[in-house]
Tab-separated table of C-alpha atoms in Angstrom:
chain	number	residue	atom	x	y	z
A	18	MET	CA	52.584	-76.514	31.918
A	19	ARG	CA	54.557	-78.926	34.054
A	20	ASP	CA	57.566	-78.598	36.249
A	21	ALA	CA	58.961	-81.481	38.260
A	22	VAL	CA	61.427	-81.805	41.096
A	23	GLY	CA	62.539	-85.253	42.138
A	24	GLY	CA	59.560	-86.901	40.455
A	25	PHE	CA	57.040	-84.512	42.042
A	26	ALA	CA	54.729	-82.763	39.578
A	27	MET	CA	54.664	-79.134	40.711
A	28	TRP	CA	51.581	-78.137	38.775
A	29	SER	CA	49.769	-78.638	35.523
A	30	ALA	CA	47.200	-76.696	33.544
A	31	GLY	CA	44.550	-79.206	34.495
A	32	PRO	CA	40.991	-79.036	35.791
A	33	CYS	CA	41.789	-76.730	38.690
A	34	ALA	CA	43.324	-74.083	36.476
A	35	GLY	CA	40.364	-74.070	34.154
A	36	ALA	CA	37.645	-74.633	36.709
A	37	ALA	CA	36.275	-71.100	36.446
A	38	HIS	CA	35.265	-71.916	32.860
A	39	GLY	CA	34.880	-75.659	33.336
A	40	PRO	CA	32.310	-77.779	35.161
A	41	SER	CA	30.259	-75.704	37.567
A	42	VAL	CA	30.855	-76.133	41.284
A	43	PRO	CA	27.717	-77.911	42.563
A	44	ALA	CA	25.283	-75.808	44.547
A	45	SER	CA	25.338	-78.471	47.252
A	46	LEU	CA	29.091	-77.945	47.769
A	47	VAL	CA	28.631	-74.170	47.934
A	48	ALA	CA	25.855	-74.581	50.498
A	49	GLU	CA	27.816	-77.075	52.594
A	50	ALA	CA	30.929	-74.893	52.653
A	51	SER	CA	28.897	-71.770	53.390
A	52	VAL	CA	27.537	-73.329	56.568
A	53	ARG	CA	31.112	-73.873	57.773
A	54	VAL	CA	32.767	-70.705	56.549
A	55	PHE	CA	30.015	-68.141	57.196
A	56	ALA	CA	28.908	-69.419	60.616
A	57	SER	CA	30.461	-66.342	62.294
A	58	LEU	CA	28.052	-63.990	60.491
A	59	ALA	CA	25.392	-63.341	63.105
A	60	ARG	CA	22.682	-62.264	60.673
A	61	SER	CA	21.045	-64.886	58.492
A	62	GLY	CA	20.721	-62.250	55.769
A	63	TYR	CA	24.489	-61.783	55.710
A	64	ARG	CA	25.051	-65.530	55.500
A	65	ARG	CA	22.595	-65.804	52.623
A	66	LYS	CA	24.141	-62.870	50.739
A	67	ALA	CA	27.664	-64.166	51.263
A	68	GLU	CA	26.663	-67.513	49.751
A	69	GLN	CA	24.918	-65.756	46.852
A	70	TYR	CA	27.992	-63.618	46.185
A	71	VAL	CA	30.279	-66.670	46.093
A	72	ARG	CA	27.810	-68.420	43.771
A	73	ALA	CA	27.894	-65.386	41.458
A	74	LEU	CA	31.713	-65.350	41.452
A	75	LEU	CA	31.623	-68.969	40.304
A	76	ASP	CA	28.874	-68.579	37.701
A	77	VAL	CA	28.740	-65.041	36.284
A	78	PRO	CA	30.655	-64.888	32.970
A	79	GLY	CA	33.216	-62.171	32.339
A	80	ARG	CA	34.164	-59.565	34.919
A	81	LYS	CA	32.707	-60.017	38.401
A	82	THR	CA	31.769	-56.397	39.104
A	83	LEU	CA	29.207	-55.369	41.684
A	84	THR	CA	26.948	-54.447	38.755
A	85	SER	CA	27.191	-57.838	37.052
A	86	ILE	CA	26.720	-59.687	40.334
A	87	GLY	CA	23.742	-57.486	41.208
A	88	ALA	CA	22.219	-58.248	37.801
A	89	GLN	CA	22.331	-61.957	38.618
A	90	TRP	CA	20.656	-61.287	41.952
A	91	GLY	CA	17.897	-59.556	39.992
A	92	GLY	CA	16.882	-55.927	39.386
A	93	ALA	CA	18.019	-52.506	40.539
A	94	ALA	CA	17.109	-53.167	44.172
A	95	ALA	CA	19.261	-56.287	44.171
A	96	GLY	CA	22.146	-54.304	42.725
A	97	GLN	CA	21.899	-51.799	45.558
A	98	SER	CA	21.739	-54.664	48.038
A	99	VAL	CA	24.935	-56.327	46.800
A	100	HIS	CA	26.717	-52.968	46.686
A	101	HIS	CA	25.765	-52.224	50.313
A	102	PHE	CA	26.644	-55.765	51.454
A	103	ILE	CA	30.179	-55.505	50.077
A	104	THR	CA	31.079	-51.859	50.593
A	105	ALA	CA	29.242	-50.811	53.757
A	106	SER	CA	27.894	-53.755	55.762
A	107	PRO	CA	29.745	-54.067	59.091
A	108	TRP	CA	30.365	-57.825	58.994
A	109	ASP	CA	33.815	-58.824	60.187
A	110	TRP	CA	35.880	-60.678	57.585
A	111	ARG	CA	38.472	-61.992	60.059
A	112	PRO	CA	36.355	-64.799	61.574
A	113	VAL	CA	35.280	-65.768	58.061
A	114	ARG	CA	38.924	-66.017	56.990
A	115	ARG	CA	39.727	-68.041	60.094
A	116	SER	CA	37.054	-70.588	59.162
A	117	LEU	CA	38.223	-70.516	55.541
A	118	ALA	CA	41.856	-71.102	56.548
A	119	ARG	CA	40.992	-74.038	58.787
A	120	TYR	CA	38.784	-75.557	56.109
A	121	ALA	CA	41.604	-75.152	53.559
A	122	GLN	CA	44.125	-76.593	55.997
A	123	GLN	CA	41.922	-79.637	56.502
A	124	VAL	CA	41.257	-80.423	52.840
A	125	LEU	CA	44.558	-79.337	51.253
A	126	SER	CA	47.185	-80.638	53.715
A	127	PRO	CA	49.331	-77.636	52.736
A	128	GLU	CA	53.077	-77.755	52.258
A	129	ALA	CA	53.683	-74.080	52.969
A	130	LEU	CA	52.265	-70.609	53.475
A	131	VAL	CA	53.347	-68.435	50.536
A	132	VAL	CA	53.250	-64.636	50.885
A	133	GLU	CA	52.813	-63.427	47.308
A	134	PRO	CA	51.786	-61.805	45.031
A	135	ALA	CA	50.747	-58.168	45.247
A	136	VAL	CA	47.449	-57.784	43.392
A	137	VAL	CA	46.199	-54.476	41.988
A	138	LEU	CA	42.425	-54.296	42.401
A	139	GLY	CA	40.363	-52.746	39.647
A	140	ALA	CA	43.243	-53.207	37.160
A	141	VAL	CA	43.302	-55.057	33.872
A	142	PRO	CA	45.147	-58.363	34.508
A	143	ARG	CA	48.789	-58.384	33.410
A	144	ALA	CA	49.819	-60.642	30.564
A	145	ALA	CA	50.761	-64.138	31.670
A	146	GLY	CA	54.363	-64.211	32.835
A	147	ALA	CA	54.719	-60.415	33.022
A	148	GLY	CA	56.629	-59.166	36.035
A	149	ARG	CA	58.339	-62.195	37.596
A	150	CYS	CA	58.633	-60.785	41.095
A	151	ALA	CA	55.169	-59.593	42.023
A	152	LEU	CA	56.257	-58.239	45.405
A	153	ARG	CA	58.538	-55.802	43.625
A	154	ARG	CA	55.799	-54.160	41.582
A	155	ARG	CA	54.339	-50.789	42.557
A	156	THR	CA	50.778	-49.661	42.050
A	157	PRO	CA	50.562	-47.834	38.696
A	158	ALA	CA	49.056	-44.348	38.725
A	159	GLY	CA	45.298	-44.340	38.305
A	160	THR	CA	44.711	-47.933	39.406
A	161	GLY	CA	43.164	-49.325	42.535
A	162	PRO	CA	44.536	-50.502	45.876
A	163	GLN	CA	47.167	-53.214	46.109
A	164	ALA	CA	46.978	-56.291	48.337
A	165	LEU	CA	49.459	-58.941	49.459
A	166	GLY	CA	48.025	-62.435	49.650
A	167	ALA	CA	48.918	-65.236	52.054
A	168	TRP	CA	48.295	-68.530	50.255
A	169	LEU	CA	48.165	-72.099	51.519
A	170	VAL	CA	49.757	-74.277	48.833
A	171	SER	CA	49.652	-78.030	48.307
A	172	ALA	CA	49.880	-80.494	45.444
A	173	ALA	CA	46.130	-80.020	44.918
A	174	GLY	CA	46.291	-76.271	44.419
A	175	SER	CA	46.696	-72.961	46.169
A	176	VAL	CA	44.142	-70.924	48.101
A	177	PRO	CA	44.509	-67.376	49.465
A	178	VAL	CA	43.453	-67.363	53.117
A	179	ASP	CA	44.339	-63.806	54.109
A	180	TRP	CA	44.956	-60.421	52.484
A	181	HIS	CA	46.972	-57.409	53.597
A	182	LEU	CA	46.225	-54.047	51.977
A	183	LEU	CA	49.188	-51.827	51.178
A	184	PRO	CA	48.938	-48.070	51.827
A	185	SER	CA	46.743	-46.554	49.139
A	186	PRO	CA	45.505	-43.020	48.433
A	187	GLN	CA	42.269	-44.580	47.169
A	188	LEU	CA	41.670	-45.953	50.668
A	189	GLY	CA	42.896	-42.875	52.500
A	190	GLY	CA	46.183	-44.579	53.375
A	191	ALA	CA	44.449	-47.588	54.942
A	192	THR	CA	46.573	-50.676	55.372
A	193	GLY	CA	46.419	-54.090	57.008
A	194	SER	CA	44.164	-57.116	57.055
A	195	ARG	CA	42.312	-56.714	60.339
A	196	PRO	CA	39.409	-54.350	60.912
A	197	GLY	CA	40.929	-51.137	62.177
A	198	ALA	CA	44.469	-51.972	60.997
A	199	GLY	CA	44.821	-48.638	59.282
A	200	GLY	CA	41.210	-48.791	58.185
A	201	PRO	CA	38.250	-46.601	59.040
A	202	LYS	CA	37.721	-45.630	62.640
A	203	GLY	CA	35.326	-47.767	64.550
A	204	SER	CA	35.877	-50.834	62.381
A	205	GLY	CA	37.647	-52.890	65.004
A	206	SER	CA	40.879	-53.269	66.926
A	207	GLY	CA	44.249	-52.538	65.357
A	208	HIS	CA	47.446	-54.558	65.075
A	209	GLY	CA	48.605	-53.659	68.544
A	210	THR	CA	51.849	-52.249	69.936
A	211	ARG	CA	53.831	-55.455	69.580
A	212	SER	CA	53.127	-55.759	65.856
A	213	ARG	CA	53.866	-52.065	65.214
A	214	ASP	CA	57.194	-52.304	67.062
A	215	ARG	CA	58.180	-55.407	65.099
A	216	THR	CA	57.389	-54.033	61.653
A	217	ALA	CA	58.936	-50.638	62.353
A	218	THR	CA	62.405	-52.204	62.216
A	219	VAL	CA	62.210	-53.391	58.606
A	220	GLY	CA	61.780	-51.729	55.232
A	221	ALA	CA	58.337	-50.514	54.246
A	222	LEU	CA	57.340	-53.345	51.901
A	223	GLY	CA	59.223	-55.945	53.940
A	224	ALA	CA	57.210	-54.828	56.970
A	225	HIS	CA	53.993	-55.540	55.104
A	226	VAL	CA	55.272	-58.988	54.115
A	227	LEU	CA	55.981	-59.787	57.760
A	228	ALA	CA	52.623	-58.394	58.864
A	229	SER	CA	50.895	-60.519	56.229
A	230	ALA	CA	52.705	-63.667	57.410
A	231	THR	CA	51.959	-62.861	61.044
A	232	ASP	CA	48.249	-62.222	60.520
A	233	ALA	CA	47.851	-65.365	58.396
A	234	ALA	CA	49.638	-67.461	61.030
A	235	ARG	CA	47.078	-66.336	63.618
A	236	LEU	CA	44.352	-67.873	61.486
A	237	LEU	CA	45.980	-71.295	61.334
A	238	PRO	CA	46.075	-73.718	64.260
A	239	GLY	CA	48.881	-76.236	64.316
A	240	ARG	CA	51.494	-76.838	61.648
A	241	ARG	CA	51.013	-75.063	58.319
A	242	GLY	CA	54.473	-75.601	56.828
A	243	PRO	CA	57.189	-73.000	56.332
A	244	VAL	CA	56.656	-69.442	55.119
A	245	VAL	CA	57.891	-68.983	51.537
A	246	VAL	CA	58.590	-65.485	50.197
A	247	ASP	CA	60.002	-64.317	46.869
A	248	ALA	CA	61.975	-61.407	48.358
A	249	ASP	CA	64.253	-60.788	45.386
A	250	GLY	CA	63.111	-57.158	45.290
A	251	LEU	CA	63.124	-56.617	49.066
A	252	ASP	CA	65.674	-56.324	51.835
A	253	ALA	CA	66.143	-60.039	52.377
A	254	VAL	CA	68.162	-59.557	55.572
A	255	ASP	CA	65.231	-57.797	57.246
A	256	VAL	CA	62.688	-60.318	55.972
A	257	VAL	CA	64.759	-63.304	57.130
A	258	HIS	CA	65.429	-61.782	60.555
A	259	GLY	CA	61.756	-60.894	60.901
A	260	LEU	CA	60.578	-64.413	60.107
A	261	ARG	CA	63.201	-65.827	62.433
A	262	SER	CA	62.015	-63.574	65.268
A	263	LEU	CA	58.501	-64.940	64.750
A	264	GLY	CA	59.826	-68.480	65.170
A	265	ASP	CA	58.913	-69.476	61.621
A	266	GLU	CA	60.601	-71.936	59.344
A	267	PHE	CA	61.152	-70.141	56.051
A	268	VAL	CA	62.428	-70.234	52.489
A	269	VAL	CA	63.168	-66.726	51.162
A	270	ARG	CA	64.354	-65.819	47.668
A	271	VAL	CA	67.206	-63.298	47.753
A	272	LYS	CA	69.265	-61.185	45.363
A	273	ALA	CA	72.501	-62.430	43.823
A	274	GLY	CA	74.367	-59.682	45.666
A	275	THR	CA	73.056	-60.480	49.158
A	276	PRO	CA	76.051	-60.194	51.545
A	277	LEU	CA	76.888	-63.599	53.026
A	278	ARG	CA	79.817	-65.638	54.233
A	279	ILE	CA	80.365	-69.379	54.360
A	280	ASP	CA	79.750	-70.947	57.753
A	281	ARG	CA	83.221	-72.332	58.572
A	282	ALA	CA	81.865	-74.232	61.565
A	283	ARG	CA	80.279	-76.566	58.990
A	284	LEU	CA	82.682	-76.092	56.083
A	285	PRO	CA	86.017	-75.520	57.877
A	286	ARG	CA	88.176	-75.718	54.738
A	287	CYS	CA	86.333	-72.974	52.882
A	288	ASP	CA	87.077	-69.262	52.731
A	289	ALA	CA	84.944	-67.388	55.269
A	290	ARG	CA	85.694	-63.891	53.987
A	291	PRO	CA	82.704	-61.629	53.163
A	292	SER	CA	81.149	-62.491	49.828
A	293	THR	CA	77.783	-62.617	48.037
A	294	ALA	CA	75.218	-65.291	47.288
A	295	ALA	CA	76.285	-65.504	43.644
A	296	ARG	CA	80.015	-65.743	44.383
A	297	ILE	CA	79.572	-68.394	47.053
A	298	ALA	CA	77.389	-70.488	44.769
A	299	GLY	CA	79.878	-70.145	41.909
A	300	ALA	CA	82.861	-71.042	44.095
A	301	LEU	CA	81.193	-74.221	45.349
A	302	ALA	CA	79.661	-75.358	42.073
A	303	GLU	CA	81.046	-78.843	42.735
A	304	LEU	CA	78.259	-79.268	45.302
A	305	ARG	CA	75.640	-79.171	42.539
A	306	ARG	CA	73.318	-82.152	42.368
A	307	PRO	CA	70.613	-83.074	39.814
A	308	LEU	CA	67.116	-82.694	41.186
A	309	GLY	CA	65.591	-85.703	39.519
A	310	PRO	CA	65.175	-87.730	36.329
A	311	CYS	CA	62.297	-85.567	35.100
A	312	ASP	CA	64.606	-82.607	34.441
A	313	PRO	CA	68.282	-83.681	34.530
A	314	ALA	CA	69.472	-80.330	33.147
A	315	VAL	CA	68.411	-78.550	36.359
A	316	THR	CA	70.812	-78.830	39.281
A	317	ALA	CA	70.958	-77.254	42.716
A	318	ALA	CA	73.272	-76.900	45.680
A	319	ALA	CA	72.915	-76.159	49.384
A	320	VAL	CA	75.709	-74.329	51.227
A	321	PRO	CA	75.764	-73.463	54.961
A	322	VAL	CA	76.119	-69.683	55.288
A	323	ALA	CA	75.599	-66.749	57.618
A	324	PHE	CA	74.797	-63.116	56.944
A	325	ASP	CA	77.740	-60.775	56.709
A	326	GLY	CA	77.540	-57.303	58.195
A	327	PRO	CA	77.910	-55.389	61.477
A	328	SER	CA	74.284	-55.951	62.461
A	329	THR	CA	74.481	-59.750	62.100
A	330	ARG	CA	77.930	-60.805	63.364
A	331	ASP	CA	76.896	-60.545	67.020
A	332	ASP	CA	73.830	-62.693	66.409
A	333	PRO	CA	74.747	-65.444	63.953
A	334	PHE	CA	72.313	-68.195	63.145
A	335	GLU	CA	72.466	-71.164	60.818
A	336	LEU	CA	71.216	-70.718	57.262
A	337	MET	CA	71.414	-72.684	54.052
A	338	LEU	CA	71.968	-70.953	50.717
A	339	LEU	CA	70.076	-72.768	47.958
A	340	SER	CA	71.183	-72.124	44.381
A	341	GLU	CA	69.666	-73.434	41.172
A	342	TRP	CA	71.264	-73.849	37.736
A	343	GLU	CA	69.875	-74.759	34.347
A	344	SER	CA	72.355	-76.598	32.111
A	345	ARG	CA	75.775	-74.914	32.472
A	346	ARG	CA	74.575	-71.343	32.916
A	347	GLU	CA	75.183	-69.126	35.910
A	348	PRO	CA	72.890	-69.776	38.901
A	349	ARG	CA	69.429	-68.462	38.080
A	350	SER	CA	68.017	-68.144	41.596
A	351	PHE	CA	69.141	-67.968	45.223
A	352	TRP	CA	67.210	-68.807	48.387
A	353	LEU	CA	67.928	-68.723	52.119
A	354	THR	CA	66.319	-71.188	54.497
A	355	ASN	CA	66.596	-72.320	58.105
A	356	LEU	CA	65.338	-75.798	57.143
A	357	ARG	CA	68.406	-78.011	57.474
A	358	THR	CA	66.998	-81.558	57.587
A	359	LEU	CA	64.993	-81.744	54.339
A	360	PRO	CA	66.493	-83.257	51.180
A	361	LEU	CA	67.670	-80.810	48.539
A	362	SER	CA	64.852	-81.779	46.166
A	363	ALA	CA	62.241	-81.055	48.836
A	364	LEU	CA	63.789	-77.661	49.591
A	365	MET	CA	63.751	-76.685	45.925
A	366	ARG	CA	60.150	-77.836	45.621
A	367	LEU	CA	59.265	-75.383	48.385
A	368	ALA	CA	61.276	-72.655	46.675
A	369	ARG	CA	59.174	-73.082	43.534
A	370	LEU	CA	55.812	-72.752	45.273
A	371	PRO	CA	55.474	-69.011	44.532
A	372	GLY	CA	55.405	-70.032	40.874
A	373	ARG	CA	52.441	-72.266	41.665
A	374	VAL	CA	50.655	-69.326	43.257
A	375	ARG	CA	51.259	-67.065	40.254
A	376	HIS	CA	50.046	-69.832	37.931
A	377	ASP	CA	46.847	-70.381	39.917
A	378	MET	CA	46.231	-66.663	40.280
A	379	THR	CA	46.136	-66.301	36.500
A	380	GLY	CA	44.282	-69.564	35.877
A	381	VAL	CA	41.771	-69.432	38.722
A	382	SER	CA	41.752	-66.298	40.893
A	383	GLU	CA	41.495	-63.706	38.131
A	384	ARG	CA	38.700	-65.662	36.461
A	385	LEU	CA	36.846	-65.603	39.778
A	386	GLY	CA	37.036	-61.799	39.906
A	387	LEU	CA	40.099	-61.272	42.094
A	388	ARG	CA	40.993	-57.962	40.437
A	389	ASP	CA	37.469	-56.878	39.568
A	390	TYR	CA	36.590	-54.885	42.667
A	391	ALA	CA	36.884	-51.215	41.642
A	392	GLY	CA	35.434	-49.541	44.729
A	393	ARG	CA	37.235	-47.235	47.146
A	394	SER	CA	36.036	-48.780	50.393
A	395	TYR	CA	38.611	-50.327	52.720
A	396	ARG	CA	35.913	-52.576	54.108
A	397	GLY	CA	34.685	-53.418	50.599
A	398	CYS	CA	38.167	-54.482	49.459
A	399	HIS	CA	38.471	-56.958	52.315
A	400	HIS	CA	34.917	-58.252	51.866
A	401	HIS	CA	35.425	-58.885	48.146
A	402	LEU	CA	38.853	-60.509	48.602
A	403	THR	CA	37.500	-62.776	51.340
A	404	LEU	CA	34.622	-64.043	49.217
A	405	VAL	CA	36.874	-64.559	46.171
A	406	SER	CA	39.088	-66.687	48.433
A	407	VAL	CA	36.092	-68.802	49.437
A	408	ALA	CA	35.190	-69.269	45.764
A	409	GLN	CA	38.741	-70.360	44.982
A	410	LEU	CA	38.750	-72.934	47.770
A	411	LEU	CA	35.510	-74.382	46.411
A	412	THR	CA	37.023	-74.507	42.926
A	413	VAL	CA	40.023	-76.443	44.228
A	414	VAL	CA	37.888	-78.810	46.327
A	415	HIS	CA	35.622	-79.524	43.359
A	416	ALA	CA	38.627	-80.232	41.120
A	417	MET	CA	40.139	-82.551	43.746
A	418	ALA	CA	37.018	-84.725	43.730
A	419	ASP	CA	37.562	-85.652	40.077
A	420	HIS	CA	41.361	-85.393	39.914
A	421	PRO	CA	43.078	-86.229	43.218
A	422	PRO	CA	46.599	-84.802	43.458
A	423	GLU	CA	49.558	-87.066	42.805
A	424	PRO	CA	51.437	-88.250	45.917
A	425	ARG	CA	54.462	-86.134	46.804
A	426	THR	CA	57.932	-87.587	46.697
A	427	ALA	CA	61.069	-85.996	48.079
């Protein structure tokens, strides 16, 4: 699979995608990374078990259940040990994720932080390509908890660095990514008043998207790139305003019917009456430009716009509406961004990064056991997701050693 924008290869089904069934990640790399990532675990036994769990995720064939991992550790006692380590041990996953995120930031040189997709734990993986907008999906009856991932994405691959649990009856309504953020009492400090006030102003799922982006940003020192969200099934106005209030650069996918108006301060000859994303894109189709020689049938346009509505007219801010066409069809996707200095090809490359995440989730994450945790422990969900993320980073790093990513071009 290959998709290119302006000469930049977005992704390919290469060694990274098949690494879970390809060459084994060397034990020396696992050990080296474990020293860096698990340094916050005060007990040497926890550090050893965390490394063993990651090794099992990389090596155990088939589903990575607590039973199959315990069998690799050896015997019934080992199975009880791995079960207790994941579901009940009080180790804090947040410092581990902070070390993981900084390690990933150093080796990947990420282009963006992508908030997507929502993963159902303990569920049979969906068929490849099923359900384009993962954020829009709801947890089916009888399945496990659902988690939003925050992924650092680069030309080399994508790595989840933080997870945000959605409200779940299996977890007693627990939500969040930090110990105590809707989780069991006594497990740590919560989000805090400021975060609760911020998320209370947006829709339920949009609030979780913003909380996920906020928590992931706290893990990452320095520049991490813009936040990219496929919000086609959400209230895009709330998501965009929320990201703006956090001071983030962003690229957010929106519905065709999102209420907008052309920014006449930048396009004075155009009609500024209330309209929609689809109508504005159609009316200014002459602005379409090809994205590159690799795919001349795909074109895109960028139009300066502002939100239309009573809640936004008193607080306008500059946005660009990105639209993408294939051949002569109607626009197939719409995005809003506050990035106004990047070339059109670079903006559309960012807009396609959620597709990279979905590709890697199927090709790498699910093979590493992302969905395989079937427990009902809030703490256990976060422990398992954290260690799967470490295993994925090691998979990407190992693949990079043999197949360095191609240089990016705008």
